[in-house]
Coordinates of C-alpha atoms in Angstrom, one line a residue:
M53 CA 90.2 162.1 260.3
V54 CA 93.5 163.1 259.9
P55 CA 95.8 162.4 262.8
G56 CA 96.5 164.6 265.1
Q57 CA 93.3 166.9 263.5
P58 CA 90.7 168.3 266.7
R59 CA 87.5 166.5 266.7
T60 CA 84.3 168.8 266.6
K61 CA 81.7 167.5 268.5
G62 CA 78.8 167.1 266.7
L63 CA 80.1 169.8 263.5
H64 CA 77.7 169.0 261.0
I65 CA 79.3 169.1 257.2
H66 CA 77.6 169.5 254.0
L67 CA 78.7 167.3 251.8
R68 CA 78.8 168.8 247.9
D69 CA 78.6 166.2 245.1
Q70 CA 80.9 167.7 242.9
C71 CA 84.8 168.2 243.5
G72 CA 86.2 171.4 244.1
L73 CA 89.3 170.9 242.3
C74 CA 88.8 168.9 239.4
G75 CA 85.0 169.5 238.8
V76 CA 84.1 165.8 238.2
L77 CA 81.0 164.0 240.1
L78 CA 82.1 162.5 243.2
I79 CA 80.3 159.1 243.2
P80 CA 79.2 156.6 246.1
G81 CA 82.7 155.0 247.2
D82 CA 85.0 157.6 246.5
Y83 CA 87.7 158.9 249.2
F84 CA 86.8 162.4 249.7
V85 CA 88.4 165.3 251.7
V86 CA 86.1 168.3 253.0
L87 CA 87.6 172.0 253.2
Y88 CA 85.2 174.1 255.7
A89 CA 85.2 177.8 256.9
G90 CA 86.3 177.7 260.6
R91 CA 89.7 177.6 262.7
D92 CA 91.5 175.0 261.0
Q93 CA 89.6 175.4 257.8
T94 CA 90.7 171.7 256.7
L95 CA 88.8 168.6 257.9
A96 CA 89.8 165.4 255.9
G97 CA 87.3 162.9 256.1
Y98 CA 89.2 159.7 254.8
V99 CA 86.0 157.9 253.8
A100 CA 84.3 157.0 251.4
F101 CA 81.5 159.1 249.9
P102 CA 77.8 157.6 251.0
N103 CA 75.7 156.4 248.9
Y104 CA 72.9 158.4 250.1
L105 CA 71.0 161.2 250.0
H106 CA 68.2 162.5 252.5
Y107 CA 70.0 161.5 255.8
P108 CA 73.4 162.5 257.4
E109 CA 75.9 159.7 259.0
Q110 CA 78.1 160.2 262.3
C111 CA 81.3 159.7 261.5
S112 CA 83.8 160.3 264.2
K113 CA 81.3 162.9 265.6
V114 CA 80.9 164.5 262.6
F115 CA 77.8 164.5 260.6
F116 CA 78.1 164.4 257.0
C117 CA 75.2 165.1 255.2
R118 CA 74.5 165.0 251.1
Q119 CA 70.8 166.6 251.5
P120 CA 70.6 169.8 249.3
I121 CA 68.2 171.8 251.6
S122 CA 68.5 170.3 255.2
R123 CA 67.2 172.1 258.3
K124 CA 70.4 171.1 260.2
C125 CA 72.8 172.4 257.3
A126 CA 70.7 176.0 257.2
D127 CA 73.4 177.3 259.2
R128 CA 76.1 175.2 258.6
R129 CA 79.7 176.1 257.9
E130 CA 80.3 176.6 254.4
S131 CA 82.5 173.9 252.9
A132 CA 83.9 171.9 250.1
T133 CA 84.5 168.5 249.0
L134 CA 87.2 167.3 247.3
H135 CA 88.5 163.7 245.6
T136 CA 91.3 162.9 248.3
D137 CA 93.8 162.2 245.6
C138 CA 93.1 165.7 244.2
Y139 CA 93.7 167.1 248.0
N140 CA 96.5 165.1 247.9
L141 CA 98.3 166.4 244.7
Y142 CA 97.7 169.6 244.8
M143 CA 99.1 170.1 248.4
Q144 CA 101.9 168.3 247.3
H145 CA 102.7 170.5 244.0
A146 CA 101.6 173.9 245.5
K147 CA 104.2 176.5 246.4
S148 CA 102.3 179.3 248.1
P149 CA 103.0 179.8 251.6
D150 CA 99.1 180.0 252.0
K151 CA 98.2 177.3 249.7
A152 CA 95.4 175.6 251.7
S153 CA 93.9 178.9 252.6
R154 CA 93.8 179.6 248.8
L155 CA 92.6 175.9 248.0
Y156 CA 89.7 176.9 250.4
T157 CA 88.7 180.0 248.0
F158 CA 89.0 178.1 245.1
A159 CA 87.4 175.0 245.8
S160 CA 83.9 176.9 247.9
W161 CA 83.8 179.7 245.6
N162 CA 82.7 177.0 242.7
H163 CA 79.3 178.1 244.3
P164 CA 78.7 181.6 242.9
W165 CA 77.3 182.7 246.4
P166 CA 76.9 181.5 249.8
K167 CA 74.1 178.7 250.1
C168 CA 73.8 178.6 246.5
A169 CA 71.4 175.5 245.3
P170 CA 74.0 172.9 243.7
L171 CA 74.8 173.7 240.2
L172 CA 76.4 170.4 238.8
L173 CA 77.6 171.7 235.7
S174 CA 80.2 169.8 233.6
P175 CA 83.7 170.2 233.7
L176 CA 85.4 172.8 232.1
P177 CA 87.4 171.4 229.3
F178 CA 90.3 169.2 229.9
N179 CA 93.9 170.6 229.2
L180 CA 94.5 167.8 226.7
E181 CA 98.0 169.1 225.6
R182 CA 98.9 168.3 229.5
A183 CA 96.9 165.3 229.4
S184 CA 99.1 163.9 226.5
H185 CA 102.3 165.0 227.8
L186 CA 101.5 163.0 231.5
A187 CA 100.2 160.3 229.7
A188 CA 103.3 160.0 227.5
Q189 CA 105.2 159.9 230.8
V190 CA 103.2 157.6 233.0
C191 CA 102.8 154.9 229.9
S192 CA 106.3 155.6 228.4
I193 CA 105.0 156.6 225.3
P194 CA 106.7 159.8 224.1
G195 CA 105.1 159.8 220.6
L196 CA 101.5 160.6 222.3
T197 CA 102.8 164.4 222.4
T198 CA 103.6 164.6 218.9
L199 CA 100.0 163.4 217.7
P200 CA 98.2 165.9 215.5
P201 CA 95.8 168.4 217.5
E202 CA 92.7 166.8 215.7
V203 CA 94.0 162.8 217.1
S204 CA 94.8 164.0 219.9
Q205 CA 90.9 165.3 220.8
M206 CA 89.4 162.3 218.8
I207 CA 91.5 159.7 221.7
W208 CA 90.3 161.9 224.5
D209 CA 86.9 162.1 223.4
W210 CA 86.2 158.7 223.7
A211 CA 88.1 158.6 227.4
T212 CA 85.8 159.1 230.6
P213 CA 86.8 161.8 233.1
T214 CA 90.0 159.2 234.2
V215 CA 92.3 159.9 236.8
L216 CA 94.6 161.6 234.7
L217 CA 92.4 163.9 233.2
R218 CA 91.1 164.8 236.5
F219 CA 95.0 165.7 237.8
C220 CA 95.1 167.7 235.1
A221 CA 92.8 169.7 236.0
V222 CA 94.3 170.0 239.5
L223 CA 97.7 171.0 238.1
D224 CA 96.1 173.8 236.0
A225 CA 94.5 174.7 239.7
V226 CA 97.6 174.9 241.0
D227 CA 99.5 177.1 238.1
F228 CA 96.0 179.4 238.7
L229 CA 96.6 180.0 242.5
D230 CA 100.3 179.7 242.6
H231 CA 100.5 182.8 240.2
A232 CA 97.4 184.6 241.9
P233 CA 98.1 187.9 243.6
S234 CA 97.7 187.4 247.5
H235 CA 96.7 191.3 248.0
S236 CA 93.9 191.0 245.1
R237 CA 90.5 191.3 247.8
A238 CA 88.3 193.9 247.3
F239 CA 84.6 194.1 247.9
M240 CA 82.6 196.1 245.7
P241 CA 79.0 196.9 244.8
L242 CA 77.8 195.3 241.4
A243 CA 76.8 198.6 240.2
T244 CA 80.2 199.8 240.0
I245 CA 81.3 197.4 237.9
H246 CA 81.4 197.3 234.2
H247 CA 83.6 194.4 233.4
W248 CA 85.0 191.5 235.1
E249 CA 86.8 188.5 233.7
R250 CA 88.3 185.5 236.0
G251 CA 92.1 185.8 236.2
S252 CA 91.9 189.7 235.8
F253 CA 90.8 192.8 238.3
P254 CA 87.2 194.2 238.0
V255 CA 87.0 197.6 235.9
D256 CA 84.9 200.2 237.4
F257 CA 81.8 202.1 235.8
K258 CA 79.1 203.8 237.8
A259 CA 75.6 202.2 236.1
P260 CA 73.0 203.7 236.1
D261 CA 70.1 202.4 237.8
D262 CA 68.1 201.0 235.2
S263 CA 71.3 198.7 233.9
D264 CA 71.1 195.2 233.9
F265 CA 74.4 193.0 234.4
R266 CA 74.8 189.5 233.1
I267 CA 76.9 186.8 235.0
T268 CA 78.4 183.9 233.7
I269 CA 78.6 181.0 235.8
D270 CA 80.7 177.7 235.2
S271 CA 82.1 174.7 237.1
R272 CA 84.4 177.0 238.5
G273 CA 82.2 179.4 239.5
I274 CA 81.4 183.1 238.4
R275 CA 83.2 183.5 234.9
R276 CA 82.5 186.6 234.1
I277 CA 80.5 189.9 234.7
D278 CA 79.4 192.1 231.8
R279 CA 76.7 195.3 232.2
L280 CA 74.3 195.1 229.5
E281 CA 74.2 198.5 227.5
T282 CA 71.0 199.8 225.9
G283 CA 71.2 198.7 221.8
Q284 CA 73.7 196.4 222.5
P285 CA 73.1 193.5 220.6
N286 CA 72.4 190.3 221.9
P287 CA 75.3 187.5 221.9
V288 CA 74.7 184.3 220.4
Q289 CA 72.1 182.0 222.3
R290 CA 75.1 179.8 223.6
K291 CA 73.5 176.8 226.1
G292 CA 74.9 174.0 227.4
S293 CA 75.5 171.4 230.3
D294 CA 78.6 173.8 231.4
I295 CA 77.3 177.4 231.6
V296 CA 74.3 179.3 233.3
Y297 CA 73.6 183.0 233.3
A298 CA 71.9 185.3 236.0
I299 CA 70.5 189.0 235.4
A300 CA 70.8 191.4 237.7
K301 CA 69.9 195.1 238.0
A302 CA 72.3 197.8 239.2
S303 CA 69.2 198.7 241.7
Q304 CA 70.0 195.4 243.5
P305 CA 72.0 195.7 246.5
I306 CA 74.2 193.1 245.5
R307 CA 78.1 193.2 246.3
V308 CA 80.9 191.1 244.5
L309 CA 84.1 190.1 246.3
F310 CA 87.1 189.7 244.5
H311 CA 90.1 187.5 245.7
L312 CA 92.9 185.4 243.9
G313 CA 91.3 186.5 240.5
L314 CA 87.7 185.0 241.4
A315 CA 84.7 186.9 242.2
R316 CA 82.0 185.7 244.5
L317 CA 78.2 187.4 245.2
A318 CA 76.9 188.8 248.5
L319 CA 73.3 188.7 247.9
D320 CA 72.0 189.2 251.7
N321 CA 68.1 188.6 250.8
T322 CA 68.6 189.2 246.9
Q323 CA 67.7 186.3 244.8
L324 CA 68.5 185.7 241.2
Q325 CA 67.1 183.4 238.6
L326 CA 69.7 181.3 236.8
W327 CA 68.9 180.1 232.7
D328 CA 70.7 178.5 230.6
I329 CA 70.6 181.2 227.7
P330 CA 72.3 184.6 228.0
T331 CA 69.5 186.6 227.0
P332 CA 66.5 185.1 229.3
L333 CA 62.8 185.5 228.4
Q334 CA 60.8 188.3 230.1
L335 CA 58.5 185.7 232.1
P336 CA 55.5 187.7 231.4
E337 CA 55.8 186.7 227.6
I338 CA 55.3 183.1 228.6
H339 CA 52.3 181.8 227.9
A340 CA 49.9 179.9 230.3
L341 CA 52.7 181.0 233.2
D342 CA 49.8 182.1 235.3
M343 CA 48.0 178.4 235.1
V344 CA 50.8 176.4 236.3
P345 CA 50.1 175.8 239.9
G346 CA 52.8 176.6 242.3
A347 CA 54.6 178.5 239.6
A348 CA 54.7 181.7 241.4
S349 CA 56.2 180.5 244.1
L350 CA 59.6 179.0 242.3
L351 CA 60.5 181.9 240.3
P352 CA 62.0 184.2 242.1
S353 CA 65.2 181.6 242.7
A354 CA 64.3 179.2 240.2
R355 CA 66.8 177.8 237.7
I356 CA 65.0 177.6 234.5
A357 CA 66.1 175.7 231.1
T358 CA 64.7 176.2 227.7
I359 CA 64.3 174.1 224.8
D360 CA 64.0 175.4 221.5
L361 CA 61.9 173.5 219.3
E362 CA 63.6 174.9 215.8
T363 CA 66.9 173.5 216.7
C364 CA 66.2 170.4 219.0
T365 CA 66.0 166.8 217.1
G366 CA 64.3 165.3 220.1
I367 CA 63.4 165.5 223.5
T368 CA 64.2 162.8 226.4
F369 CA 61.7 162.7 229.6
F370 CA 63.6 161.4 232.5
V371 CA 60.5 159.5 234.2
C372 CA 60.2 157.7 237.5
G373 CA 57.0 156.1 239.0
G374 CA 55.2 159.0 237.3
H375 CA 57.5 161.9 238.3
V376 CA 59.4 163.4 235.3
S377 CA 62.5 164.7 236.8
G378 CA 64.4 165.9 234.1
M379 CA 63.9 167.0 230.0
H380 CA 66.9 167.0 227.9
A381 CA 67.1 168.7 224.2
H382 CA 68.7 167.0 221.8
T383 CA 70.8 169.2 219.5
S384 CA 74.0 168.9 217.3
F385 CA 75.9 170.7 220.5
A386 CA 74.7 167.9 223.2
P387 CA 73.1 165.1 220.9
S388 CA 72.9 162.5 224.1
A389 CA 70.7 163.0 227.2
Q390 CA 73.6 162.0 229.3
D391 CA 74.9 165.7 229.2
T392 CA 71.8 166.2 231.7
F393 CA 71.1 162.8 233.3
H394 CA 75.0 163.3 234.8
R395 CA 73.3 165.9 237.4
F396 CA 71.2 163.5 239.0
S397 CA 71.9 161.4 241.9
A398 CA 73.6 158.3 241.7
F399 CA 71.5 156.8 244.4
F400 CA 68.2 157.2 242.4
K401 CA 69.6 156.7 238.6
A402 CA 68.9 153.4 238.4
S403 CA 65.4 154.2 238.9
Y404 CA 64.7 155.8 235.6
V405 CA 63.3 155.7 232.2
W406 CA 64.4 157.4 229.5
V407 CA 61.2 158.4 227.3
Y408 CA 62.2 159.8 223.8
V409 CA 60.3 161.9 221.7
P410 CA 62.0 162.0 218.4
L411 CA 61.3 165.2 216.2
P412 CA 63.5 164.7 212.7
R413 CA 63.5 167.2 210.5
A414 CA 60.2 166.5 208.6
D415 CA 58.2 166.9 211.5
A416 CA 57.7 169.5 214.1
I417 CA 55.6 169.7 217.6
T418 CA 52.1 171.7 216.9
A419 CA 50.7 171.5 220.5
F420 CA 51.9 170.8 223.9
G421 CA 50.0 170.5 227.2
V422 CA 50.7 169.1 230.7
L423 CA 47.8 167.5 232.8
Y424 CA 47.7 168.2 236.5
R425 CA 46.3 165.9 239.0
S426 CA 45.9 168.2 241.7
S427 CA 45.4 171.7 242.4
G428 CA 47.8 172.5 245.2
Q429 CA 51.2 174.6 245.9
R430 CA 53.3 171.9 244.3
P431 CA 52.0 169.8 240.7
A432 CA 52.1 166.1 241.4
E433 CA 52.9 163.9 239.0
P434 CA 52.4 165.9 235.8
C435 CA 51.6 163.9 232.2
Y436 CA 52.8 165.5 229.2
L437 CA 51.0 165.7 226.0
I438 CA 52.3 166.6 222.7
R439 CA 51.2 166.6 219.4
T440 CA 53.4 166.6 216.1
K441 CA 52.4 167.6 212.7
L442 CA 53.0 163.7 211.2
A443 CA 53.2 161.3 214.4
G444 CA 50.3 162.7 215.8
D445 CA 49.5 162.7 220.1
L446 CA 51.8 161.4 222.2
T447 CA 51.3 160.7 225.9
I448 CA 54.8 160.9 228.4
G449 CA 54.1 160.0 232.1
T450 CA 51.3 157.7 233.7
L451 CA 47.8 158.3 233.9
A452 CA 45.2 156.2 235.0
E453 CA 41.5 156.6 234.0
N454 CA 40.2 157.8 237.2
H455 CA 42.2 160.3 238.0
E456 CA 40.6 163.9 238.2
V457 CA 43.2 166.2 236.0
E458 CA 43.1 170.2 234.3
L459 CA 45.1 170.4 231.0
V460 CA 47.3 173.5 231.0
P461 CA 47.5 174.1 227.3
Y462 CA 50.8 175.4 225.2
P463 CA 50.1 176.2 221.8
V464 CA 53.3 176.0 220.1
T465 CA 55.0 176.6 216.9
P466 CA 57.7 175.3 215.4
Q467 CA 60.0 178.1 216.5
S468 CA 58.6 178.3 220.2
V469 CA 60.9 178.0 223.2
L470 CA 59.4 175.6 226.1
V471 CA 60.3 176.9 229.4
H472 CA 60.6 174.8 232.4
T473 CA 62.5 174.4 235.6
V474 CA 65.4 172.3 236.8
P475 CA 65.0 170.5 240.1
D476 CA 68.4 171.7 242.3
R477 CA 69.0 168.0 242.8
P478 CA 66.9 165.6 240.7
T479 CA 65.4 162.4 242.8
N480 CA 62.7 160.3 242.0
T481 CA 60.0 162.2 243.9
S482 CA 61.2 165.9 242.0
D483 CA 59.5 166.9 239.0
V484 CA 60.3 169.7 236.3
I485 CA 57.8 172.1 236.0
L486 CA 56.8 173.3 232.3
L487 CA 56.4 177.1 233.0
G488 CA 55.4 177.6 229.5
A489 CA 56.2 178.6 225.9
H490 CA 57.1 181.7 223.8
P491 CA 56.1 182.7 220.9
T492 CA 52.6 180.6 220.8
T493 CA 50.0 180.6 218.3
E494 CA 46.5 180.5 218.4
E495 CA 44.6 178.2 221.0
Q496 CA 44.7 174.7 220.2
G497 CA 41.9 172.0 219.7
Q498 CA 40.9 169.7 221.6
F499 CA 43.9 167.5 223.0
L500 CA 43.4 164.3 224.9
P501 CA 45.6 162.0 226.4
I502 CA 46.1 158.7 225.3
I503 CA 45.3 156.5 227.8
S504 CA 45.9 152.7 228.6
T505 CA 43.0 150.4 229.0
H506 CA 44.8 148.4 231.5
L507 CA 48.0 148.3 233.6
P508 CA 50.0 145.6 233.6
L509 CA 52.6 147.2 235.3
S510 CA 52.6 149.3 237.9
G511 CA 54.3 153.0 237.4
A512 CA 55.2 152.4 234.1
A513 CA 55.4 154.7 231.4
Y514 CA 53.2 153.7 228.1
S515 CA 53.7 154.0 224.5
T516 CA 51.9 152.9 221.5
A517 CA 52.6 152.8 217.5
V518 CA 50.8 151.7 214.4
L519 CA 53.0 149.6 211.9
E520 CA 52.2 151.0 208.8
N521 CA 54.1 152.8 206.2
V522 CA 57.0 151.8 208.4
A523 CA 60.5 152.6 206.5
C524 CA 62.5 150.8 209.5
V525 CA 62.6 150.0 213.0
W526 CA 65.7 150.9 215.6
V527 CA 65.9 148.1 218.1
F528 CA 67.5 149.6 221.5
R529 CA 68.8 146.7 223.6
D530 CA 69.6 146.1 227.5
R531 CA 73.2 147.2 228.1
F532 CA 74.1 144.2 229.9
K533 CA 71.4 141.6 228.8
T534 CA 71.6 142.4 224.5
A535 CA 69.1 139.9 224.0
L536 CA 66.6 141.6 225.9
L537 CA 64.6 144.7 224.3
R538 CA 64.4 148.2 226.1
G539 CA 62.7 150.2 223.5
L540 CA 61.8 150.8 219.8
L541 CA 62.1 153.9 217.4
V542 CA 60.0 153.5 214.4
E543 CA 60.8 155.3 211.3
Y544 CA 57.8 155.7 208.8
N545 CA 58.3 156.5 205.0
N546 CA 56.5 160.2 205.6
G547 CA 59.0 161.2 207.5
A548 CA 57.3 160.8 211.0
Q549 CA 59.2 158.7 213.7
R550 CA 57.8 157.2 216.8
A551 CA 59.7 156.0 220.0
L552 CA 58.6 152.9 222.2
G553 CA 59.7 152.1 225.8
D554 CA 63.0 152.9 227.3
C555 CA 65.2 154.3 223.9
R556 CA 68.5 155.9 225.4
L557 CA 69.9 157.8 222.4
H558 CA 73.7 157.0 221.9
V559 CA 74.1 155.0 225.0
A560 CA 72.4 152.0 224.9
P561 CA 73.1 149.3 222.0
T562 CA 70.9 149.6 219.2
E563 CA 70.4 147.6 215.8
K564 CA 68.5 148.8 212.7
C565 CA 65.8 146.2 211.1
S566 CA 64.9 147.4 207.7
E567 CA 61.6 144.5 207.3
L568 CA 59.0 144.1 209.5
E569 CA 58.8 140.7 208.9
C570 CA 62.8 140.3 210.4
L571 CA 61.2 141.7 213.7
A572 CA 60.3 139.1 216.2
F573 CA 59.3 139.0 220.2
A574 CA 59.3 136.2 222.6
S575 CA 58.1 136.7 226.2
T576 CA 59.9 135.2 229.0
T577 CA 61.1 136.2 232.7
V578 CA 64.5 137.0 234.1
N579 CA 66.2 136.7 237.8
G580 CA 65.6 139.8 239.3
G581 CA 67.7 139.5 242.3
A582 CA 66.7 138.4 245.8
G583 CA 64.6 135.4 244.4
T584 CA 62.2 137.1 242.5
T585 CA 61.7 137.4 239.0
V586 CA 60.4 139.8 236.3
K587 CA 59.0 140.2 233.1
A588 CA 61.2 140.7 230.3
V589 CA 60.9 140.5 226.2
K590 CA 63.1 138.7 224.0
V591 CA 64.0 140.5 220.9
V592 CA 65.6 138.8 217.5
V593 CA 65.9 140.9 214.0
L594 CA 66.6 138.0 211.3
P595 CA 68.7 138.4 208.7
S596 CA 65.5 138.0 205.9
S597 CA 61.8 137.5 206.0
S598 CA 61.7 134.8 203.5
D599 CA 63.9 132.8 205.9
A600 CA 61.4 130.2 206.6
A601 CA 64.2 128.1 208.6
D602 CA 64.6 131.1 211.4
G603 CA 65.1 128.8 214.3
L604 CA 62.4 130.2 216.0
D605 CA 59.3 128.3 217.8
E606 CA 55.8 129.0 218.7
T607 CA 56.6 131.2 221.9
W608 CA 58.1 133.9 218.9
T609 CA 55.7 136.5 217.0
R610 CA 56.4 138.2 214.0
C611 CA 55.8 141.5 213.2
S612 CA 53.7 142.8 210.4
E613 CA 52.1 145.5 208.4
G614 CA 49.5 146.6 210.4
N615 CA 50.4 145.7 213.9
T616 CA 49.5 147.6 216.4
L617 CA 52.5 147.4 219.2
E618 CA 52.0 148.7 223.1
I619 CA 55.0 149.2 225.3
W620 CA 54.5 149.2 229.4
V621 CA 58.2 150.1 230.7
T622 CA 60.0 150.3 234.3
E623 CA 63.3 150.8 235.1
R624 CA 63.1 146.9 235.5
E625 CA 60.7 145.2 233.8
L626 CA 58.7 146.0 230.3
V627 CA 55.7 144.1 229.0
L628 CA 54.8 144.1 225.0
D629 CA 51.5 143.9 223.4
L630 CA 51.5 143.2 219.2
T631 CA 47.9 143.1 218.1
T632 CA 47.9 142.0 214.4
A633 CA 45.6 143.1 211.8
D634 CA 43.1 140.4 212.5
G635 CA 42.8 141.9 216.2
E636 CA 44.6 138.9 217.7
D637 CA 46.9 139.8 220.7
S638 CA 50.8 138.5 221.6
E639 CA 52.3 139.7 224.7
G640 CA 56.1 140.1 225.8
S641 CA 57.7 141.4 228.6
E642 CA 61.3 142.4 229.7
D643 CA 63.9 143.3 232.6
S644 CA 66.7 145.7 232.3
E645 CA 69.1 146.5 235.2
D646 CA 70.5 149.7 235.2

């Protein structure tokens, strides 16, 4: 607590996971400050950000809670959470007499309306020119400011959101708020607004009752409001991890509060869907929507994401104990699944396996389906079925032979768009719900999951591949124990690809094996902590398949044409079976500590 700050007995404060100034996620251990609505408006909590999600902690008679939806938080005072160093830098440099009040508005309005679910959008692009000047000053390297913009961009692209970059965002906020007119507060019905953009005044225009409005939202809240006129051309379908869109009608009783060049919605009982594309699909057009268990209750206020099968080069499923908590479409704009994974709670990140489904240019998804294990209000542990033109059938998730299941089919074309929900805060028990696809084709044929005949690891993700006509194999290694295997990506001569295990594209260390006979595995066990051992697989890529003196003993098994690989993987362990052409088995297993 700040010295001299009055203590409020039993005050329940909700912590946001994203700094209201720099936009970077707070991680457990970061020191933070809370701004909240009330008489004093500022409560500085000089304590470390907690490493939990569901349970509040008492600190100086103040309850800090990170749970996205909490009964105690239902009537909470609205709050914003900041890095302590970001808060101190702002208070040091801001010149406005009411700088504390302005900061509270700026930080709390990052949520486009009160009690909005956490969006956790990627921060806005950092001011690299300012960052270069700060780096030159701090490091006494004046030449940094003379680098060509392209070179400077390359340097900063390799930098994680460092303190220097965060401070640049804070100083940009200082500039914005110090120049914002204090008399700019206005409260207007949405139906009377023609256009507004952050930092400007709204343009009035009485809209017809049937008009739609597009509300563009980024990590700083509402970026712009546009009225969609009849016949207006659709914008380019821009999507990414840094922006979402809401569509509202003029007839909806929505009001907009403008202040300091910012905007915020007052929804009352109105609910808005959030999409990752500026022109959302009409939900009635989405095939199989009425067949998805629990979809109707989620749709009014759901956050919805799309996967364009025509433009994506693969899909990563984030799997934990049978739950698929997220999906990432790999594109030229978002090649790494880290863009999606950053939203996940740091407390649960180590629990996930990344199941990758490659979609090379020569291949395409021809059928999609989901098996649900229960028919309750919410689907339980869905299992995804995928068929591609070249690689055949794939199964994502865990499924035992004794499960009673119901198949929801999604007969897709290579031009289809998959539509799915995004959990408010992905955890190890939250599930993505696949709502459907558009457009679709005729009903697909028989579609059955690939089920493992035995389960050597509880809750493991299962994958298999036949090693025939293989062009090369990419080996994905453990990030910390690089001698251990995490996954394999098999490329075939016909252009097909098949991934096994935990393949973290553009994240994990990889090695290419151009000859099957150069690839060898050996089962082992490694220290799992707390006096335990876990199963592991060692992997080696030999320099030449003809090298007889390769130094491998009888515990190693080398691949060859016609072998069948099976992998079971959890967040810590991996089991590998290699069946040779004559039917003999060889096992391996592996650990990886995220």
